[in-house]
Coordinates of C-alpha atoms in Angstrom, one line a residue:
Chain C
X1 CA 83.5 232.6 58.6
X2 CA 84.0 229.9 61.3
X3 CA 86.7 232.2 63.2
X4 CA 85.7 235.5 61.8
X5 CA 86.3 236.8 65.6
X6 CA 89.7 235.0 65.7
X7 CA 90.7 236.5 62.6
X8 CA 89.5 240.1 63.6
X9 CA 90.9 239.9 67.0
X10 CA 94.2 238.9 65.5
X11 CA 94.5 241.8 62.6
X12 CA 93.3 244.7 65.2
X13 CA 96.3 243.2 67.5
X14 CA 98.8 243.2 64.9
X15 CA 98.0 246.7 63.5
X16 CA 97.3 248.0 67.0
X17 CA 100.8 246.6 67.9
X18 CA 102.4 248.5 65.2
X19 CA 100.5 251.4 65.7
X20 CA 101.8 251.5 69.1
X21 CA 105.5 251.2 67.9
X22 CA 105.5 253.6 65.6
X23 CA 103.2 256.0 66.3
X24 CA 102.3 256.1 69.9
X25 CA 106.0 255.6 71.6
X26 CA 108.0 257.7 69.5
X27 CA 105.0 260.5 70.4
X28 CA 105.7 259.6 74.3
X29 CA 109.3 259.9 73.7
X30 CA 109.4 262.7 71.4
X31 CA 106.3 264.4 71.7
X32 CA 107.0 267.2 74.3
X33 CA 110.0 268.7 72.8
X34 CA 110.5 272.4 73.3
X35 CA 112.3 275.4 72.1
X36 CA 115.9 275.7 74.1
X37 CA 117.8 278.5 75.1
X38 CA 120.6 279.7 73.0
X39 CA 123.4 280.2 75.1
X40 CA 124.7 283.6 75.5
X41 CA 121.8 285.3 73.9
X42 CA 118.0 285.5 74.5
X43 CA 117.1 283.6 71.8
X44 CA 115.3 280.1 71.3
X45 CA 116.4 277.4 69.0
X46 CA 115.4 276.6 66.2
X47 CA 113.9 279.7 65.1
X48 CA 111.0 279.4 62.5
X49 CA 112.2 280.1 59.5
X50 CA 112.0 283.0 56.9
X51 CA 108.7 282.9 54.9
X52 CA 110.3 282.9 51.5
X53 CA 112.3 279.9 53.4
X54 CA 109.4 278.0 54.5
X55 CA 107.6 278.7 50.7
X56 CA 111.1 277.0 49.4
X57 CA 110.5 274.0 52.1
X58 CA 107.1 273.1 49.9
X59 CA 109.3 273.5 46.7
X60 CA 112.3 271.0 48.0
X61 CA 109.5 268.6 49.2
X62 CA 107.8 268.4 45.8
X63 CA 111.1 268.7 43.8
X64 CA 111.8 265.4 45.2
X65 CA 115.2 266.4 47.2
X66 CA 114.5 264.4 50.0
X67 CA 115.0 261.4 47.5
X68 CA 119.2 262.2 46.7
X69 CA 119.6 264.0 49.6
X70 CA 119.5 263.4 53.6
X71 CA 119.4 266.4 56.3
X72 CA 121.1 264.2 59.5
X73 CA 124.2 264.9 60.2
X74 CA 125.4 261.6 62.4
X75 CA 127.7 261.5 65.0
X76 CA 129.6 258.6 66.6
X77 CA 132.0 260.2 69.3
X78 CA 133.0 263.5 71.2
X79 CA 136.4 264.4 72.0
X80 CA 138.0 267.0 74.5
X81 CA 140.3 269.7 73.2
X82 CA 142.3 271.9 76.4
X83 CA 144.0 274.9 75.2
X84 CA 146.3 277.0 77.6
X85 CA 145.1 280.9 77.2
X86 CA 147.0 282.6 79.7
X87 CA 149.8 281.5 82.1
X88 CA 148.6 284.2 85.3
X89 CA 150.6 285.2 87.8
X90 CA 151.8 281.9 89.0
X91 CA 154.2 280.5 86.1
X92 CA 156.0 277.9 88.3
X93 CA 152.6 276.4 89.2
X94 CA 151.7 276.2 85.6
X95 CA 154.8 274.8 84.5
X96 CA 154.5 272.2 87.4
X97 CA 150.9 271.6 86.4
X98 CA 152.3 270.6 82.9
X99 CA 155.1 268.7 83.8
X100 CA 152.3 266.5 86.0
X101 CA 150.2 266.0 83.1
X102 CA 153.3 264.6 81.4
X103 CA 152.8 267.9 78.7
X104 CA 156.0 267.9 76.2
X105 CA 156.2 271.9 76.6
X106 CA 159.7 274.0 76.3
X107 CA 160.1 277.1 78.0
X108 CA 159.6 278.9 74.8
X109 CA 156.1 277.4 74.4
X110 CA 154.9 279.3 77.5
X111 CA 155.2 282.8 75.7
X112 CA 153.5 281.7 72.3
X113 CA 150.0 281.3 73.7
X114 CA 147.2 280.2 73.0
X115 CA 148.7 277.2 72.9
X116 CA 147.0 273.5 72.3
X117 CA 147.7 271.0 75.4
X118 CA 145.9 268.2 74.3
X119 CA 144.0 267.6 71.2
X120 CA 141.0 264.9 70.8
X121 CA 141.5 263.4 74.0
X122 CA 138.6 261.6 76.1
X123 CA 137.0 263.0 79.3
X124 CA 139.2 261.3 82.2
X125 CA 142.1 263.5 80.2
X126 CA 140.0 266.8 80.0
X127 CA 139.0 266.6 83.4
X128 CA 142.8 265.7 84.6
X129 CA 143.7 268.7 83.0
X130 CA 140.8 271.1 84.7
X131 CA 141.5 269.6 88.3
X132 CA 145.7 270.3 88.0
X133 CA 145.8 273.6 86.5
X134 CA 143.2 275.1 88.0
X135 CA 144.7 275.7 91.4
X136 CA 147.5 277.2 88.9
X137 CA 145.3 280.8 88.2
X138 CA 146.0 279.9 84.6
X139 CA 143.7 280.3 82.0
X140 CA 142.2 278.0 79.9
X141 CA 139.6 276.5 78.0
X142 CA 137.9 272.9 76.9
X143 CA 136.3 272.4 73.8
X144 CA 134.0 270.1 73.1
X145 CA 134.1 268.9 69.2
X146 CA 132.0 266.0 67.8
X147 CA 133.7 263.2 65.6
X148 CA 132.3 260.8 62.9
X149 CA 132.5 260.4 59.1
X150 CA 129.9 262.8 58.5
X151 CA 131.7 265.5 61.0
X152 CA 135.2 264.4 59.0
X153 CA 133.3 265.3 55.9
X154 CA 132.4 268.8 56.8
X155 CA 128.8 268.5 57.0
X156 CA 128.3 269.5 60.5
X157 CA 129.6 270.7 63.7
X158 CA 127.5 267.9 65.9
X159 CA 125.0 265.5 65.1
X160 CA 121.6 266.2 64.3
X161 CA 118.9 265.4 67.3
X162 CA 115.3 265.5 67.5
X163 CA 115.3 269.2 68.3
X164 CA 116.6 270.2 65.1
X165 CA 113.4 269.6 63.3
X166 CA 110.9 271.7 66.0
X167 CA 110.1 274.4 63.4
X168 CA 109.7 271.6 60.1
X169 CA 106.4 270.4 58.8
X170 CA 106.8 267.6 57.3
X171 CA 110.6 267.2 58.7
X172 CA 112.0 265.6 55.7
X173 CA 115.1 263.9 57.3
X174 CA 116.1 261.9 54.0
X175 CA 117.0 257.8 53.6
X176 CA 119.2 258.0 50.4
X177 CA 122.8 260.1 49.5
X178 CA 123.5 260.4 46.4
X179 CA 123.6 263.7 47.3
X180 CA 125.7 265.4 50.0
X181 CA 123.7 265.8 53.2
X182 CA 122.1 269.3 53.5
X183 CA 121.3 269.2 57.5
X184 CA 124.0 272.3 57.4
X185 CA 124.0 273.3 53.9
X186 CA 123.3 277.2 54.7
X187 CA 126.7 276.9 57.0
X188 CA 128.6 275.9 54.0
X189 CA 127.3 277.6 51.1
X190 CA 125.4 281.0 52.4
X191 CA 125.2 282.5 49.1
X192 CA 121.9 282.5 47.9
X193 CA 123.5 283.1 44.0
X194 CA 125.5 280.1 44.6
X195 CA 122.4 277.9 45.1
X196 CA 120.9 279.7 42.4
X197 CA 123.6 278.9 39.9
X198 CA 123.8 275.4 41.6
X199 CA 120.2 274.8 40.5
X200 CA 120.4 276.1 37.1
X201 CA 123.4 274.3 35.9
X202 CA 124.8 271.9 38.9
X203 CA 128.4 271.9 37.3
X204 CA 128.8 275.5 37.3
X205 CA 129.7 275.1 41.3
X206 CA 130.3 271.7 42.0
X207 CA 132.7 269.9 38.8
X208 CA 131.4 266.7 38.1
X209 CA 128.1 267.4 39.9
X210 CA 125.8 264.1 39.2
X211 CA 122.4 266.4 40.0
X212 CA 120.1 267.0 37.6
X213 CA 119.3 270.5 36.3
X214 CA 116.2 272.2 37.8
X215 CA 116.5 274.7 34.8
X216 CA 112.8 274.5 34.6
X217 CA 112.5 276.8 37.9
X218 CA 114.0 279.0 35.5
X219 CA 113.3 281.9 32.8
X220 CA 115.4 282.0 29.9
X221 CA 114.3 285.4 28.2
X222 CA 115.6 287.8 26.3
X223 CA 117.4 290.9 27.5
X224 CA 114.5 293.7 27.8
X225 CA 116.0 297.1 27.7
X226 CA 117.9 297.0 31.5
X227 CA 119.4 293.7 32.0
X228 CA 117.7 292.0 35.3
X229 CA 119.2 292.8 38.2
X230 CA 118.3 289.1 39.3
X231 CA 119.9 287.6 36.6
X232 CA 121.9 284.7 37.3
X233 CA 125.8 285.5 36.6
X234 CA 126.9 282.5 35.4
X235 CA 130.6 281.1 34.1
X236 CA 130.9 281.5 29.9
X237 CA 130.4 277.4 29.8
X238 CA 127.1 277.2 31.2
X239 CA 125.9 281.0 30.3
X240 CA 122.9 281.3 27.7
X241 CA 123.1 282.6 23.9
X242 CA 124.3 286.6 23.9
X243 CA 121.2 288.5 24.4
X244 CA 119.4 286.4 26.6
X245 CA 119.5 285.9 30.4
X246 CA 118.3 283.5 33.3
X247 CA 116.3 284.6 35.8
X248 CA 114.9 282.8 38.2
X249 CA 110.6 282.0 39.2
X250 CA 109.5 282.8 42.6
X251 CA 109.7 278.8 43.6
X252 CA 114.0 278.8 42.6
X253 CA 114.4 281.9 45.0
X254 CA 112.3 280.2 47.6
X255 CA 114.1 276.7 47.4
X256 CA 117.7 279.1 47.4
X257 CA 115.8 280.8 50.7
X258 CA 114.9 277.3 52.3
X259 CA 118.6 275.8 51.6
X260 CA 120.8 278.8 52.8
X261 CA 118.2 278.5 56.4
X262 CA 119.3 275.0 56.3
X263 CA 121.6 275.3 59.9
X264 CA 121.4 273.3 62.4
X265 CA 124.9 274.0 64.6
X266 CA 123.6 275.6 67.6
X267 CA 124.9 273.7 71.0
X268 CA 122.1 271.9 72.5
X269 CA 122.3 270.1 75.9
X270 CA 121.7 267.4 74.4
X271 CA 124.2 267.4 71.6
X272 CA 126.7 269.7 73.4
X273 CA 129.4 271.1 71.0
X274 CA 132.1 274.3 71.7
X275 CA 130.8 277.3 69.1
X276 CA 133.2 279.7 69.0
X277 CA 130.9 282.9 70.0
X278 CA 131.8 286.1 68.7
X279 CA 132.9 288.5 70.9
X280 CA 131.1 291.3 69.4
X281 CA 127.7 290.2 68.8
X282 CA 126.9 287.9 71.5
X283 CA 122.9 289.0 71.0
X284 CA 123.3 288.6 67.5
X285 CA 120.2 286.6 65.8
X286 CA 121.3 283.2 65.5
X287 CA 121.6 281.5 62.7
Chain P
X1 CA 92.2 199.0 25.7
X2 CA 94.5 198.6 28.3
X3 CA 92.7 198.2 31.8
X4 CA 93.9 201.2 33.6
X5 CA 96.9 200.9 36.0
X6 CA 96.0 200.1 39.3
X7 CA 98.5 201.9 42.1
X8 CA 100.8 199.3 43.7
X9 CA 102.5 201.9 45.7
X10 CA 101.2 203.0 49.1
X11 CA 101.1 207.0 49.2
X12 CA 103.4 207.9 52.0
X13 CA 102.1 209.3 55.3
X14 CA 101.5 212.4 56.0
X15 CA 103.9 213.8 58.1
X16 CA 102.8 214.6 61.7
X17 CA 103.6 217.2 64.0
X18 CA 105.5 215.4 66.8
X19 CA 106.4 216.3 70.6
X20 CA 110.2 217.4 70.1
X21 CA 112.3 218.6 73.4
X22 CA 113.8 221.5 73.2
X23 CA 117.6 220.9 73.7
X24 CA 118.8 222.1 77.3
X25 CA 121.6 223.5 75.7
X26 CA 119.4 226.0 73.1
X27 CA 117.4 227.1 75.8
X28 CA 120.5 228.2 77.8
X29 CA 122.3 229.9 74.7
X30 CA 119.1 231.8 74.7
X31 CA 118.7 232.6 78.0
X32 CA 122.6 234.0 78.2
X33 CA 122.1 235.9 74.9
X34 CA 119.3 237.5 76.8
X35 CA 120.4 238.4 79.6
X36 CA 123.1 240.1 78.3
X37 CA 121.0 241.6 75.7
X38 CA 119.1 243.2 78.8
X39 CA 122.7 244.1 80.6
X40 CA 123.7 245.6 77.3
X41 CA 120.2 247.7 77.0
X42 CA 120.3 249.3 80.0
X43 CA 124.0 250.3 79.7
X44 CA 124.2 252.0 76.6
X45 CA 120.0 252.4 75.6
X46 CA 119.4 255.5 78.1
X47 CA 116.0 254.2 78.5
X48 CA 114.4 256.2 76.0
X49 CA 114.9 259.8 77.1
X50 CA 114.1 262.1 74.6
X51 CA 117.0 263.9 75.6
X52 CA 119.5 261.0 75.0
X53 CA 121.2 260.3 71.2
X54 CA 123.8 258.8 69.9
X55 CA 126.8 258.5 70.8
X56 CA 125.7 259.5 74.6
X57 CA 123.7 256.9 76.9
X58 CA 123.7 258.4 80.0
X59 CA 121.9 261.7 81.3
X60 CA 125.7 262.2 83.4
X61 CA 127.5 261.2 80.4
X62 CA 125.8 264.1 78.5
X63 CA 126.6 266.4 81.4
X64 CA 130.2 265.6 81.1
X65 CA 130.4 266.3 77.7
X66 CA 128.7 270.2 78.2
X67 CA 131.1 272.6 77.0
X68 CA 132.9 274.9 79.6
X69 CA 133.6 278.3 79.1
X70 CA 137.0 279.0 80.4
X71 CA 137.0 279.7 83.8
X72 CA 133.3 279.8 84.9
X73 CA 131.7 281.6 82.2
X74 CA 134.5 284.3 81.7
X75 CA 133.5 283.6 77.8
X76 CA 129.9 284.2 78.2
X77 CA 130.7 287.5 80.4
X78 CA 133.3 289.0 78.1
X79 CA 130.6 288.4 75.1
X80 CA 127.4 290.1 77.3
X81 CA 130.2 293.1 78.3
X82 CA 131.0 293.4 74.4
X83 CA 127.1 293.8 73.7
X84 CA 125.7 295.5 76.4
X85 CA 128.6 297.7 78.6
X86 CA 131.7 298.1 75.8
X87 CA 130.0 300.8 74.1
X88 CA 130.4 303.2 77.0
X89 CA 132.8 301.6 79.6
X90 CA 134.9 300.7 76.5
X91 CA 136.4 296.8 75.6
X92 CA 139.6 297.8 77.9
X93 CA 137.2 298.8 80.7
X94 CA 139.1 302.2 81.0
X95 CA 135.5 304.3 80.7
X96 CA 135.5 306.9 78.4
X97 CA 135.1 310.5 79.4
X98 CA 132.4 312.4 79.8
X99 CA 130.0 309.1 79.1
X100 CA 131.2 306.7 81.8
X101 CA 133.3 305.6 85.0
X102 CA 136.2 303.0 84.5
X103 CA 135.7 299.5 85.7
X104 CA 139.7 298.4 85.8
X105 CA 140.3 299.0 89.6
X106 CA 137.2 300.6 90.0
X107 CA 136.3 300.2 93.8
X108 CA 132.5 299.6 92.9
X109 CA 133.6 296.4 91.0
X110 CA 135.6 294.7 93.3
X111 CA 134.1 295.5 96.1
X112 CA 133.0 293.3 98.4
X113 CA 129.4 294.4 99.5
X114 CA 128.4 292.7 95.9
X115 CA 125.0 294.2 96.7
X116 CA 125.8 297.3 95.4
X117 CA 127.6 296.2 92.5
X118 CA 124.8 294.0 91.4
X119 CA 122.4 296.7 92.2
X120 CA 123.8 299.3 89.2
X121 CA 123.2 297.2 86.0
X122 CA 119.6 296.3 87.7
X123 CA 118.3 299.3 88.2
X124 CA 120.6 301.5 86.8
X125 CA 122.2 304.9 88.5
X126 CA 121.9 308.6 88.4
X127 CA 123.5 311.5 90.0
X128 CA 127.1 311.8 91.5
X129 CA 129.3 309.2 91.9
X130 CA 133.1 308.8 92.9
X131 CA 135.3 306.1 90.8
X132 CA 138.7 306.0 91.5
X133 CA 139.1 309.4 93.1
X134 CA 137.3 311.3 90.1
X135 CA 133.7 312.8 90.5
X136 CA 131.2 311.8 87.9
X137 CA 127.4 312.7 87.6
X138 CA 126.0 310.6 84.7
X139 CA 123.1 308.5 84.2
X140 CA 123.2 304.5 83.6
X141 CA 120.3 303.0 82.0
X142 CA 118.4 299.9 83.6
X143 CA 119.6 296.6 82.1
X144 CA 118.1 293.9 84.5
X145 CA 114.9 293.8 82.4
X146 CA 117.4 292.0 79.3
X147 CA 119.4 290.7 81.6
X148 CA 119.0 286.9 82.5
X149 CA 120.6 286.0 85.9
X150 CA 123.3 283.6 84.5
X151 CA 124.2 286.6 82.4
X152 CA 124.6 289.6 84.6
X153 CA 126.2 287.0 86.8
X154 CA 129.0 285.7 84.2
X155 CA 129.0 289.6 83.0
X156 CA 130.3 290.7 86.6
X157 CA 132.7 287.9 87.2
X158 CA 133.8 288.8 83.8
X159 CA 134.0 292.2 85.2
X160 CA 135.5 291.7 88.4
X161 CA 138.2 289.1 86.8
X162 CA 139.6 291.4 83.6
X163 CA 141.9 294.2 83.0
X164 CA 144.1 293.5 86.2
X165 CA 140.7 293.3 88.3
X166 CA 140.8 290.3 90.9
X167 CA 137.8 289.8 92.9
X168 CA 135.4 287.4 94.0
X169 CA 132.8 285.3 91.6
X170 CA 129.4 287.0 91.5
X171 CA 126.7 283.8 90.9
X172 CA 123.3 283.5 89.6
X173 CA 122.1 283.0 93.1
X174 CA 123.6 286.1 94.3
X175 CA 121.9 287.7 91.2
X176 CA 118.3 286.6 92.1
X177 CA 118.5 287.2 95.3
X178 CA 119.3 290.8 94.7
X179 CA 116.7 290.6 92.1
X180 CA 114.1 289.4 94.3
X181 CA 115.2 292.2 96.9
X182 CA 115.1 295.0 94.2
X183 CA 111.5 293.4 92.8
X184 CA 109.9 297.0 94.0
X185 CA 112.1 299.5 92.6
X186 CA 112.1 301.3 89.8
X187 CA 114.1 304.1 89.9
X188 CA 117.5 304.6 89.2
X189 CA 120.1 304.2 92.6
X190 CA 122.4 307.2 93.9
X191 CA 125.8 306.5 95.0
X192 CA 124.2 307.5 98.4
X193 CA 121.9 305.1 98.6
X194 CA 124.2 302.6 97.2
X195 CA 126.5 303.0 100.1
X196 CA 124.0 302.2 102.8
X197 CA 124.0 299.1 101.4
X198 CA 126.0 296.3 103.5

């Protein structure tokens, strides 16, 4: 060992540097992330989850879904959407305002609102439309909507940031899709029986589903003397033999509790998107 | 036996390490690629702020891109009004008899001593009470504890800007101003009281 201290120096420099870059800065970036404010309500984002959910997060993680299935939604772009509400008193101004923002309108248009102005357009536009019609007294709103393949896809409203994954230990963000993502899979399927039925027999809710069967966090049994009230109801193709039915273990409820929580589509400031609040429930416990 | 073979052939060199120049050329390729690289980074990296991602670079950028409610919050308002006020004052802000005072062309809502409108969903109000030429002696609970100043401030301006109502923007700094005024009280105002107020 002529340059044993050589050798050691070098290895504890070369682990130390990758220690650094993967553990320390992403901790300096990262590390200090807080709960936000939801807008509109007095609620924090993202709420813990259910405990039945966080029970099914331990179930997803040792099913192995993280290895078919990702939970980021990415985003690429943003886009501006200005939609005339109400004309106000001043109709000339308006239809002055329009005319200036070269706006192919017809006099008819005017009564039929809400009516779109522009659609997708970048932030010079949107913000040429707040400073003319403003001064108008007419009404109107800009929405913010995020673009991308993922967005085009339906798999979420905005893309997924660092905040998102506050309340998830281990965060299991996912490298592989053979699956559809899941960041926002409790947006698009809420039904709990519909995961339930998914898991049992995939096909049953998604034709030509390539995921395998997880009938295993299932009971096939026969029909005591009441039927279950848990019992999965599933189509004639995929339902057991007459006088048997499928009921679900603790762990396929929890997984169903985990996946319908799966939401991530509260605006953040940091990935700002236009929710359409509802009018009615503005305290309402978010999602 | 044969004698063994003896090795004409001289084993070549080894090869040795020799001083080459780097071209002048390389070295300036690398040094544009570079700097650009660096223009490039600090253009479109946001220097690691944990509140930058993709597709956004720039803390301004991201400010640009925060959604508006349509004029000043009117959205936000009308959705606090629908939770907290609608279920007495009623969505059309008409009041409903016998449980509370209208709000459409109600003098205490566009008034302009914004004290005293500010002052009622604060601390609440009891006793008699004189909206739009009709007495009435009910008793409005204290919302300011639930109340975040951005939204009893959109609330009013939604207030003061619906059902034919055209008055003035009420603004969070109003708001915590008469917040930090009020900090004392906690009793319900009188219309009496209210009306000593500039």
């Amino acid at each position: 060992m002529k340059h044993g201290a050589y050798i050691f120096l070098a290895s504890f420099l070369a682990l130390s540097a990758s220690w650094c870059g993967l553990v320390l800065a992403p901790q300096l970036q990262l590390g200090r992330q807080t709960l936000s404010p939801i807008t509109g309500t007095t609620d924090q984002y993202p709420q813990r989850r259910p405990g039945l959910a966080e029970a099914g997060l331990q179930v997803y993680r040792a099913q192995g879904c993280v290895t078919c299935h990702s939970q980021q939604t990415r985003q690429t772009g943003a886009v501006f959407d200005v939609v005339l509400n109400e004309l106000g008193t001043n109709e000339t101004a308006v239809a002055l305002a329009l005319a200036a923002l070269k706006v192919d309108w017809k006099p008819a248009d005017l009564q039929a609102l809400p009516r779109d102005l522009f659609r997708g357009v970048d932030f010079a536009a949107a913000d040429a439309a707040e400073r003319t019609l403003k001064p108008t007294g007419a009404k109107f709103s800009i929405a913010v909507r995020a673009t991308g393949p993922d967005i085009e896809r339906g798999w979420g409203l905005r893309g997924s940031v660092a905040a998102d994954y506050l309340q998830d230990q281990p965060v299991l963000l996912g490298a592989q899709r053979l699956g559809p993502d899941l960041a926002n899979i409790g947006l698009r399927q809420p039904d709990v029986n519909w995961h339930l039925n998914h898991l049992y027999a995939p096909a049953s809710t998604v034709q030509g589903s390539t995921m395998p069967p997880y009938r295993f966090l299932f009971e096939v049994r026969p029909v005591g003397l009441q039927p279950s009230p848990a019992a999965l109801k599933l189509p004639p193709a995929f339902a057991p033999p007459a006088g048997y039915e499928v009921v679900p273990t603790d762990d396929a409820l929890a997984l169903a509790a985990y996946l319908v929580s799966l939401r991530a589509s509260v605006p953040l400031f940091e990935a700002p998107v236009t929710v359409a609040l509802p009018a009615s429930s503005a305290a309402a416990p978010a999602p | 036996m044969n004698a063994p073979e003896t090795n004409t052939v001289q084993p070549e060199a080894e090869p040795k390490a020799g001083a080459a120049t780097m071209p002048v050329w390389l070295l300036i390729a690398l040094l544009v690629i570079f700097f650009y690289a660096g223009l490039y980074f600090d253009a479109r990296g946001g220097w690691f702020n944990p509140r930058l991602h993709a597709p956004y670079h720039s803390l301004a950028q991201l400010e640009q891109f925060q959604p508006k409610a349509d004029d000043g919050g009117i959205a936000r308002g009308r959705a606090v009004y629908e939770q907290l006020c609608a279920v007495c004052h009623g969505s059309d802000g008409a009041g409903k008899p016998g449980q509370a005072p209208p709000f459409a062309g109600a003098e205490w809502v566009i008034t302009d001593s914004v004290g005293r409108l500010i002052r009622i969903p604060l601390q609440g109000l009891v006793g008699p009470i004189k909206v739009k030429g009709v007495e009435w002696n009910l008793a409005m609970p204290a919302m300011g504890a639930s109340l975040s100043d951005d939204d009893l401030a959109a609330l009013l301006t939604y207030m003061r800007k619906s059902w034919g109502n055209q008055a003035g923007v009420i603004t969070p700094e109003m708001v915590k101003q008469v917040r930090a005024d009020t900090a004392s009280r906690t009793q319900p105002w009188t219309a009496a009281e209210l009306e000593k107020i500039p």
